[in-house]
Backbone as CSV, one residue per row, in Angstrom:
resi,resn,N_x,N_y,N_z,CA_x,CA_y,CA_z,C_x,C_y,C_z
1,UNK,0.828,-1.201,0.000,0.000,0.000,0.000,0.867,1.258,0.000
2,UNK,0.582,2.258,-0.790,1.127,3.486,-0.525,0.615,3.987,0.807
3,UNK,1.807,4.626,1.454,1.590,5.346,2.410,1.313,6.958,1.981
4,UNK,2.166,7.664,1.188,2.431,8.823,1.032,1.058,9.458,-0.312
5,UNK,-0.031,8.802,-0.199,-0.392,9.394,-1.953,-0.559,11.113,-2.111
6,UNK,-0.574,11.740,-1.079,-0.968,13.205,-1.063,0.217,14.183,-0.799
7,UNK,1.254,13.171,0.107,2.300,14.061,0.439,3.585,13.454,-0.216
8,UNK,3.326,12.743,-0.916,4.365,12.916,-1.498,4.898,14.186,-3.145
9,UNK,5.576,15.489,-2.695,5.961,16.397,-3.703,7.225,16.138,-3.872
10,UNK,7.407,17.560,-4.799,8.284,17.611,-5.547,9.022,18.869,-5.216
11,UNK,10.284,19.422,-5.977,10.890,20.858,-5.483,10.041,21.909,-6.060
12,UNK,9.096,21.741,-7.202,8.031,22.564,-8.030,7.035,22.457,-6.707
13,UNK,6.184,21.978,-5.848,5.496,21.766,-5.654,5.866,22.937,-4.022
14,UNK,7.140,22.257,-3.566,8.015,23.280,-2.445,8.098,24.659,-2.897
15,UNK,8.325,24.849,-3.949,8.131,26.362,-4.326,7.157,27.216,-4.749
16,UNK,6.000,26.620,-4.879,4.508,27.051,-5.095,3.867,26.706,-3.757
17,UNK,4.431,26.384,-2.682,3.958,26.478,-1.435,3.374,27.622,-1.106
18,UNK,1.857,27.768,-0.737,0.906,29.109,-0.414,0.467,28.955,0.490
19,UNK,0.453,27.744,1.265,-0.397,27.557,2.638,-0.355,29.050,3.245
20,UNK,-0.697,29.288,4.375,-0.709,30.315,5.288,0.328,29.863,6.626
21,UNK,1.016,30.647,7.441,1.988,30.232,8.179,1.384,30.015,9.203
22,UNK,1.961,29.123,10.205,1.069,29.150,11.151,1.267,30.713,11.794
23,UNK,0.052,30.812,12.988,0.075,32.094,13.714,1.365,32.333,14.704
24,UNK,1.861,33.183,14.927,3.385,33.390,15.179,2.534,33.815,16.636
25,UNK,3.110,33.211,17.528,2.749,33.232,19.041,3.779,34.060,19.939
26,UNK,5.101,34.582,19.856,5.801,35.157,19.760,7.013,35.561,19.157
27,UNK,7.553,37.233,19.521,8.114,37.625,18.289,8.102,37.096,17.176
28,UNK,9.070,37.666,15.738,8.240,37.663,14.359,8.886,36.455,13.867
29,UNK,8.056,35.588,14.075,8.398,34.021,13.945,9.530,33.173,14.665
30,UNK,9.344,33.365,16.203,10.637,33.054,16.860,10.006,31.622,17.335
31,UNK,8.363,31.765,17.513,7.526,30.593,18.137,6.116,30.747,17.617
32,UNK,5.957,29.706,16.513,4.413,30.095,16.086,3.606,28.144,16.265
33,UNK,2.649,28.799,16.159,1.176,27.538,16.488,1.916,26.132,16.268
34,UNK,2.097,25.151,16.615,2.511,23.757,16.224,3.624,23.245,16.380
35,UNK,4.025,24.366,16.913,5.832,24.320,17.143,6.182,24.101,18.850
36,UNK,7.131,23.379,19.350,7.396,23.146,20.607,8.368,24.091,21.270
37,UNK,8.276,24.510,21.859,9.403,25.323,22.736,9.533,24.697,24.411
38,UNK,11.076,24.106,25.126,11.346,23.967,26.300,12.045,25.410,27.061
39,UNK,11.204,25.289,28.199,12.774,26.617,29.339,13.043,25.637,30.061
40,UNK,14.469,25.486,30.283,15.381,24.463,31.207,15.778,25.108,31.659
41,UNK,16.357,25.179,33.323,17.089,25.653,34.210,16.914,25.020,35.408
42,UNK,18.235,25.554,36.348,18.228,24.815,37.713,17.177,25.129,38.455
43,UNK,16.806,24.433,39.641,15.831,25.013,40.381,15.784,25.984,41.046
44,UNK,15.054,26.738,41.402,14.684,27.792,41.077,15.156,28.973,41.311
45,UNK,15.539,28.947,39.360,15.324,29.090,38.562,14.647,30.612,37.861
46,UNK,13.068,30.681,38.420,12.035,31.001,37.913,11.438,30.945,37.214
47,UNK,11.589,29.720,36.071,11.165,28.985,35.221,9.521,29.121,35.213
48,UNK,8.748,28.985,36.351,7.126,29.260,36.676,7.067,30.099,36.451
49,UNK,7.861,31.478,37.100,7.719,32.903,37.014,7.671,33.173,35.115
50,UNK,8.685,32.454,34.279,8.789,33.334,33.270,7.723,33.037,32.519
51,UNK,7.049,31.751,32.444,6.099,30.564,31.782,4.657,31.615,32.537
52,UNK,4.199,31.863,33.264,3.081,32.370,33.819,3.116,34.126,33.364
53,UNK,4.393,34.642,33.410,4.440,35.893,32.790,4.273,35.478,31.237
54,UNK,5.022,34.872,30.466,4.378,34.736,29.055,3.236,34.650,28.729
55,UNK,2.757,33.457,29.541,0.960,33.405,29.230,0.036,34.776,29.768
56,UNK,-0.022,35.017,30.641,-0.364,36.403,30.878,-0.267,37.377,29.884
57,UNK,1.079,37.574,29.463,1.437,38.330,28.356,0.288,38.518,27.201
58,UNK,0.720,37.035,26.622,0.347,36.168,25.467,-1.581,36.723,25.235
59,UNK,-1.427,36.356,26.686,-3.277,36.248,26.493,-3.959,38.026,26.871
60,UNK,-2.964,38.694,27.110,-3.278,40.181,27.402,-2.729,40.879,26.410
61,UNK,-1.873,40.314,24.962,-1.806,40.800,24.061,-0.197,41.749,24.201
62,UNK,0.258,41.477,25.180,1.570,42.595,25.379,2.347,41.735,25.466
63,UNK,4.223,42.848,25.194,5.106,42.437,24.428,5.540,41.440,26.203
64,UNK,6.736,40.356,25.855,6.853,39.622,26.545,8.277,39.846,26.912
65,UNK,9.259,40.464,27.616,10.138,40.917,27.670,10.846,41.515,26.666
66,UNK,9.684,42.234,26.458,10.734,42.727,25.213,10.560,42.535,23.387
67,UNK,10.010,40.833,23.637,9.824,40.121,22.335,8.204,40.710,22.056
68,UNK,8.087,40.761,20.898,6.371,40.969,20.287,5.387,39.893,20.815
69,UNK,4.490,40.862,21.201,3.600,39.012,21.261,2.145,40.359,20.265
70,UNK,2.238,39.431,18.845,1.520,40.168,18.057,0.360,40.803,18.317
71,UNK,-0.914,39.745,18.970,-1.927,39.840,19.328,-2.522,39.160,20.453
72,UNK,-3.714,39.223,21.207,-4.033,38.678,22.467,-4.113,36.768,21.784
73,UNK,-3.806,36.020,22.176,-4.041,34.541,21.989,-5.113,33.901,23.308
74,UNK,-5.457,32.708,22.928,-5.775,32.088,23.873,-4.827,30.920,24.396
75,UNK,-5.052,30.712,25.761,-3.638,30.774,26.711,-4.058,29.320,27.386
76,UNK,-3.774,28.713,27.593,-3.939,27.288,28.985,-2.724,27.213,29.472
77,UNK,-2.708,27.072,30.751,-1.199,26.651,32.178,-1.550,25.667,32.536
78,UNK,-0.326,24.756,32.686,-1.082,23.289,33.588,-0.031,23.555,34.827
79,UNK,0.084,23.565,35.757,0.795,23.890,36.840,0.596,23.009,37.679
80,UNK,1.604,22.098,37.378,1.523,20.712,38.390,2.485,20.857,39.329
81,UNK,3.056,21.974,39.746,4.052,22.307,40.990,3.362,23.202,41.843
82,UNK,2.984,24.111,41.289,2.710,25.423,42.121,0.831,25.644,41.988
83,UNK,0.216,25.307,43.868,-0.847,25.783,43.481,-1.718,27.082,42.957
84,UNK,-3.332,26.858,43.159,-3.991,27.726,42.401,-3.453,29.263,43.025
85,UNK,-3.261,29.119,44.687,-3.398,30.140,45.160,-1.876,31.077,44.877
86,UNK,-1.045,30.504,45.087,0.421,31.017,44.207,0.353,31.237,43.254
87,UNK,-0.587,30.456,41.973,-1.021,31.130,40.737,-1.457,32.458,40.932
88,UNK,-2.345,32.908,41.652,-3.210,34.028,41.862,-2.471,34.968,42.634
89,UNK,-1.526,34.907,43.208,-0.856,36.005,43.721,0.356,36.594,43.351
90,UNK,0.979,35.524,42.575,1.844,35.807,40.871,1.218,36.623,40.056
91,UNK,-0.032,35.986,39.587,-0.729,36.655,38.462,-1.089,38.098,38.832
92,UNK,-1.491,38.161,39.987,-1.739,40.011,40.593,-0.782,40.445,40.408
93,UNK,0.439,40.256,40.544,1.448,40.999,40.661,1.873,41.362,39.256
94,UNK,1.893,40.080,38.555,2.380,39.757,36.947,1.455,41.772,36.096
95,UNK,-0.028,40.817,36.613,-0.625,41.990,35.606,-0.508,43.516,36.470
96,UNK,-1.095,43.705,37.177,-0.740,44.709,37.707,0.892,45.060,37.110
97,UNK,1.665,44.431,36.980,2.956,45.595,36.998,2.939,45.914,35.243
98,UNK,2.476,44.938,34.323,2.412,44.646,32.977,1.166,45.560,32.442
99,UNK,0.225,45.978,33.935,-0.966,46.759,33.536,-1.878,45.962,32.456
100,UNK,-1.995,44.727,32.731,-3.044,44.040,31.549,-4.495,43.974,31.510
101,UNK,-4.914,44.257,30.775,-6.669,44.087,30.582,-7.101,42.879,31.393
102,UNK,-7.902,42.993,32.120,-8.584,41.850,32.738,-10.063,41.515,31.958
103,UNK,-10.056,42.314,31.297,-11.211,41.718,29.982,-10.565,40.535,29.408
104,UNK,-9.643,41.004,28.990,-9.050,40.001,27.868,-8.548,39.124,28.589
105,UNK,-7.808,39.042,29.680,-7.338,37.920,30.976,-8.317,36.878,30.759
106,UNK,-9.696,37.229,31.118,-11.089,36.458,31.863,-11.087,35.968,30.793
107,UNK,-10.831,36.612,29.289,-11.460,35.891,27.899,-10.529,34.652,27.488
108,UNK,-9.400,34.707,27.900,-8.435,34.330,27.070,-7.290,33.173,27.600
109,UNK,-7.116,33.398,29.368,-6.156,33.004,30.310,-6.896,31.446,30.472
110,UNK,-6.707,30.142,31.035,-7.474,29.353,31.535,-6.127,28.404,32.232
111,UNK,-6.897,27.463,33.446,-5.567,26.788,33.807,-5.770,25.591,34.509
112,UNK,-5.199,24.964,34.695,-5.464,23.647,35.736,-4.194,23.502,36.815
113,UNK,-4.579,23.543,38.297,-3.629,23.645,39.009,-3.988,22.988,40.332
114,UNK,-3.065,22.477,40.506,-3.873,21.769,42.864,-4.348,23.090,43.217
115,UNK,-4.934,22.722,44.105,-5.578,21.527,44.923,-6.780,20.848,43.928
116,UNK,-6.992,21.555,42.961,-8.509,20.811,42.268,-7.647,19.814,41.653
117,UNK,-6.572,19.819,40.538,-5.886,18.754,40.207,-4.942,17.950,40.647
118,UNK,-4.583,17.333,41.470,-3.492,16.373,42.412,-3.163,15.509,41.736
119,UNK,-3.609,15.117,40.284,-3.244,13.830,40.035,-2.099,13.768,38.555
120,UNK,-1.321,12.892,38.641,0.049,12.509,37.736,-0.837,13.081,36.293
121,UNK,0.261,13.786,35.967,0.050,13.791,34.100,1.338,13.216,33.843
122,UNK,0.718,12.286,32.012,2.097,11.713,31.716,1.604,11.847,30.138
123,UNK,2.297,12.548,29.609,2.104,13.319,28.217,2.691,12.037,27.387
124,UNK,3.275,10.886,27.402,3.964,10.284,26.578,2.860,9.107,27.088
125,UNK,1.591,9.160,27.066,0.713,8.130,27.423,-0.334,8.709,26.511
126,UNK,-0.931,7.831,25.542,-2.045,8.122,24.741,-2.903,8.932,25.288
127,UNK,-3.885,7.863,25.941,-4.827,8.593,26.699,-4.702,9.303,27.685
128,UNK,-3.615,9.852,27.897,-3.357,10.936,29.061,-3.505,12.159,28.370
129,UNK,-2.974,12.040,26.977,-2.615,13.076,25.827,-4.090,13.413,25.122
130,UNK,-4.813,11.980,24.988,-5.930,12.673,24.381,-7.029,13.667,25.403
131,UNK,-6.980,13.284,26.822,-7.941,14.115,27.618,-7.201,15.343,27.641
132,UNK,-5.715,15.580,27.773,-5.219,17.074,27.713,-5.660,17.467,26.106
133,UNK,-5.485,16.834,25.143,-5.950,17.549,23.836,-7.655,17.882,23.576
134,UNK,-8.242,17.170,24.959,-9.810,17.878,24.680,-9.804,18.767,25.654
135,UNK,-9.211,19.719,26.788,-9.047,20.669,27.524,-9.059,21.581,26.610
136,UNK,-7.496,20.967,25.514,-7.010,22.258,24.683,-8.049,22.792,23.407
137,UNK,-8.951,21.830,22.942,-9.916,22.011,21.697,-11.283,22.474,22.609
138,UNK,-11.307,22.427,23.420,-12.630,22.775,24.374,-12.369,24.101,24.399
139,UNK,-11.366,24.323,25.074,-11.154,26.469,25.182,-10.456,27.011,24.060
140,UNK,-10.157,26.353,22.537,-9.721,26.947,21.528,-8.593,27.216,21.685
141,UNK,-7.597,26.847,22.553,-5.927,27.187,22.865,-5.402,27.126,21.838
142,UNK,-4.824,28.335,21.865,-3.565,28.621,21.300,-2.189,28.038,21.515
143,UNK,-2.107,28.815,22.670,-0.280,28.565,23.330,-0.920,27.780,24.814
144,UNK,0.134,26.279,24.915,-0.244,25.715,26.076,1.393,25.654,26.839
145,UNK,1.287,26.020,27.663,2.114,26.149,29.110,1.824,24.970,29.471
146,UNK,3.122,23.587,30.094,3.183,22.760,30.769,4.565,23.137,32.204
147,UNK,3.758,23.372,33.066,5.055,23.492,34.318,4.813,22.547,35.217
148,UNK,5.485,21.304,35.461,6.855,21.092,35.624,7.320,20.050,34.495
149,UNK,8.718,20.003,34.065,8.609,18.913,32.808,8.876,17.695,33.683
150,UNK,9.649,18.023,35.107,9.437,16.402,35.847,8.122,15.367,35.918
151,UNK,7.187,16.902,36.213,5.681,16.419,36.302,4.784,15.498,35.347
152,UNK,5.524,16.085,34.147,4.490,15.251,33.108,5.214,14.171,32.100
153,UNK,5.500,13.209,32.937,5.815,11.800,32.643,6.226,11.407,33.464
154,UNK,6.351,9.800,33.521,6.477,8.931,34.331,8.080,8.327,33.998
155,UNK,8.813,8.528,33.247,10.110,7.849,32.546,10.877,8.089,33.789
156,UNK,11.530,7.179,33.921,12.619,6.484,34.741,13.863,8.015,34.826
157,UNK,14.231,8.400,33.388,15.262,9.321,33.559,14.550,10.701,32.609
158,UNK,14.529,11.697,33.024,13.993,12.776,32.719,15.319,13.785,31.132
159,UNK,16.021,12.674,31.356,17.195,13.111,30.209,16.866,12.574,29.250
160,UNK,15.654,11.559,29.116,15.178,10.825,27.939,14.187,12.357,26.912
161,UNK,14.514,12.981,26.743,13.916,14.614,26.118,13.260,14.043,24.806
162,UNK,14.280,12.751,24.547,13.437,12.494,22.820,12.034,11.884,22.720
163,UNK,11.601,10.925,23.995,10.451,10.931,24.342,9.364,11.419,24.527
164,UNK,9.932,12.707,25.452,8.765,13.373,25.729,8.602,14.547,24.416
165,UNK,9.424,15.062,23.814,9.274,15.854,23.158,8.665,15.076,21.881
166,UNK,8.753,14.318,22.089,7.926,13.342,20.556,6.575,13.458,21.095
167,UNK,6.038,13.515,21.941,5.117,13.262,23.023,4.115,14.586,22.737
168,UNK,5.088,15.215,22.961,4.588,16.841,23.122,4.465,17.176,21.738
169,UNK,4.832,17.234,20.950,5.000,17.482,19.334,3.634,16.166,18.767
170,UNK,3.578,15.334,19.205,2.350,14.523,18.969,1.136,15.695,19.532
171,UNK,1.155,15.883,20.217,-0.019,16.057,20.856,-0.393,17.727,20.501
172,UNK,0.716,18.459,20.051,0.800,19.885,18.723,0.415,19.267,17.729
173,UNK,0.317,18.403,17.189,-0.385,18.258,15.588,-1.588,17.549,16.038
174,UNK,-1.645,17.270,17.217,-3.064,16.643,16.862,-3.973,17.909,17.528
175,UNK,-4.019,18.890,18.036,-5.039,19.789,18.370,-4.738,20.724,17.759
């Protein structure tokens, strides 16, 4: 059986390429829709801090240190380290100093965090991946925030990156 009957082109076919790009999620094509981006660093770090200021950003339409964030997006955080209530007293501070619309916050921001969620995510598990990919098609997400990368899998050594990022890049093309 052919596998390829639609995708398989040609260099004519690469150069009459018209699709539309995906939507550039920040600065001018540094990170757009479908594409994976990791922040690694020691603990802490502020790795939460910069990931919760982006989305904030992201979803309030303002620049993100600096970098463009073109337009307001819609935003999801999964925050499997830090609860709701540390979410919420970050986020006061975040917008307040960033001065962000809380119109567009309420429209746009969404998140899952303890105490309501306590339980293991493991992104390199089918069905773990498909209930996070109906969160993400339920609120129309754009840009999804995962904090902690210990948090979301179960693998023996957390240096296994080709896993999970296959994982994570699965689960970008499928929503």
């Amino acid at each position: 059986p052919v596998m390829f009957p639609r995708a398989d082109r040609g260099w004519t076919d690469l150069m009459a390429w018209r699709e539309p790009r995906p939507t550039c999620l920040l600065g001018d094509g540094l990170l757009r829709a479908r594409q994976l981006g990791m922040i690694h660093g020691r603990d802490g770090s502020r790795k939460s801090w910069i990931l919760l200021t982006w989305g904030l950003c992201a979803a309030g339409g303002k620049d993100f240190f600096g970098i463009e964030v073109p337009e307001p997006i819609r935003v999801g955080l999964i925050s499997l380290e830090d609860d709701a209530w540390t979410l919420r007293d970050r986020a006061v501070a975040i917008a307040t100093k960033e001065e962000l619309d809380q119109k567009l916050l309420a429209e746009n921001f969404h998140y899952i965090a303890p105490p309501v969620f306590d339980l293991a995510l493991d992104v390199t598990q089918p069905g773990q991946r498909k209930v996070l990919c109906e969160w993400i098609l339920r609120h129309r997400l754009q840009l999804v925030l995962l904090d902690h990368l210990t948090r979301i899998h179960s693998l023996d050594d957390e240096r296994q990156l080709g896993t999970i990022s296959s994982a994570l890049i699965d689960l970008c093309r499928e929503c």
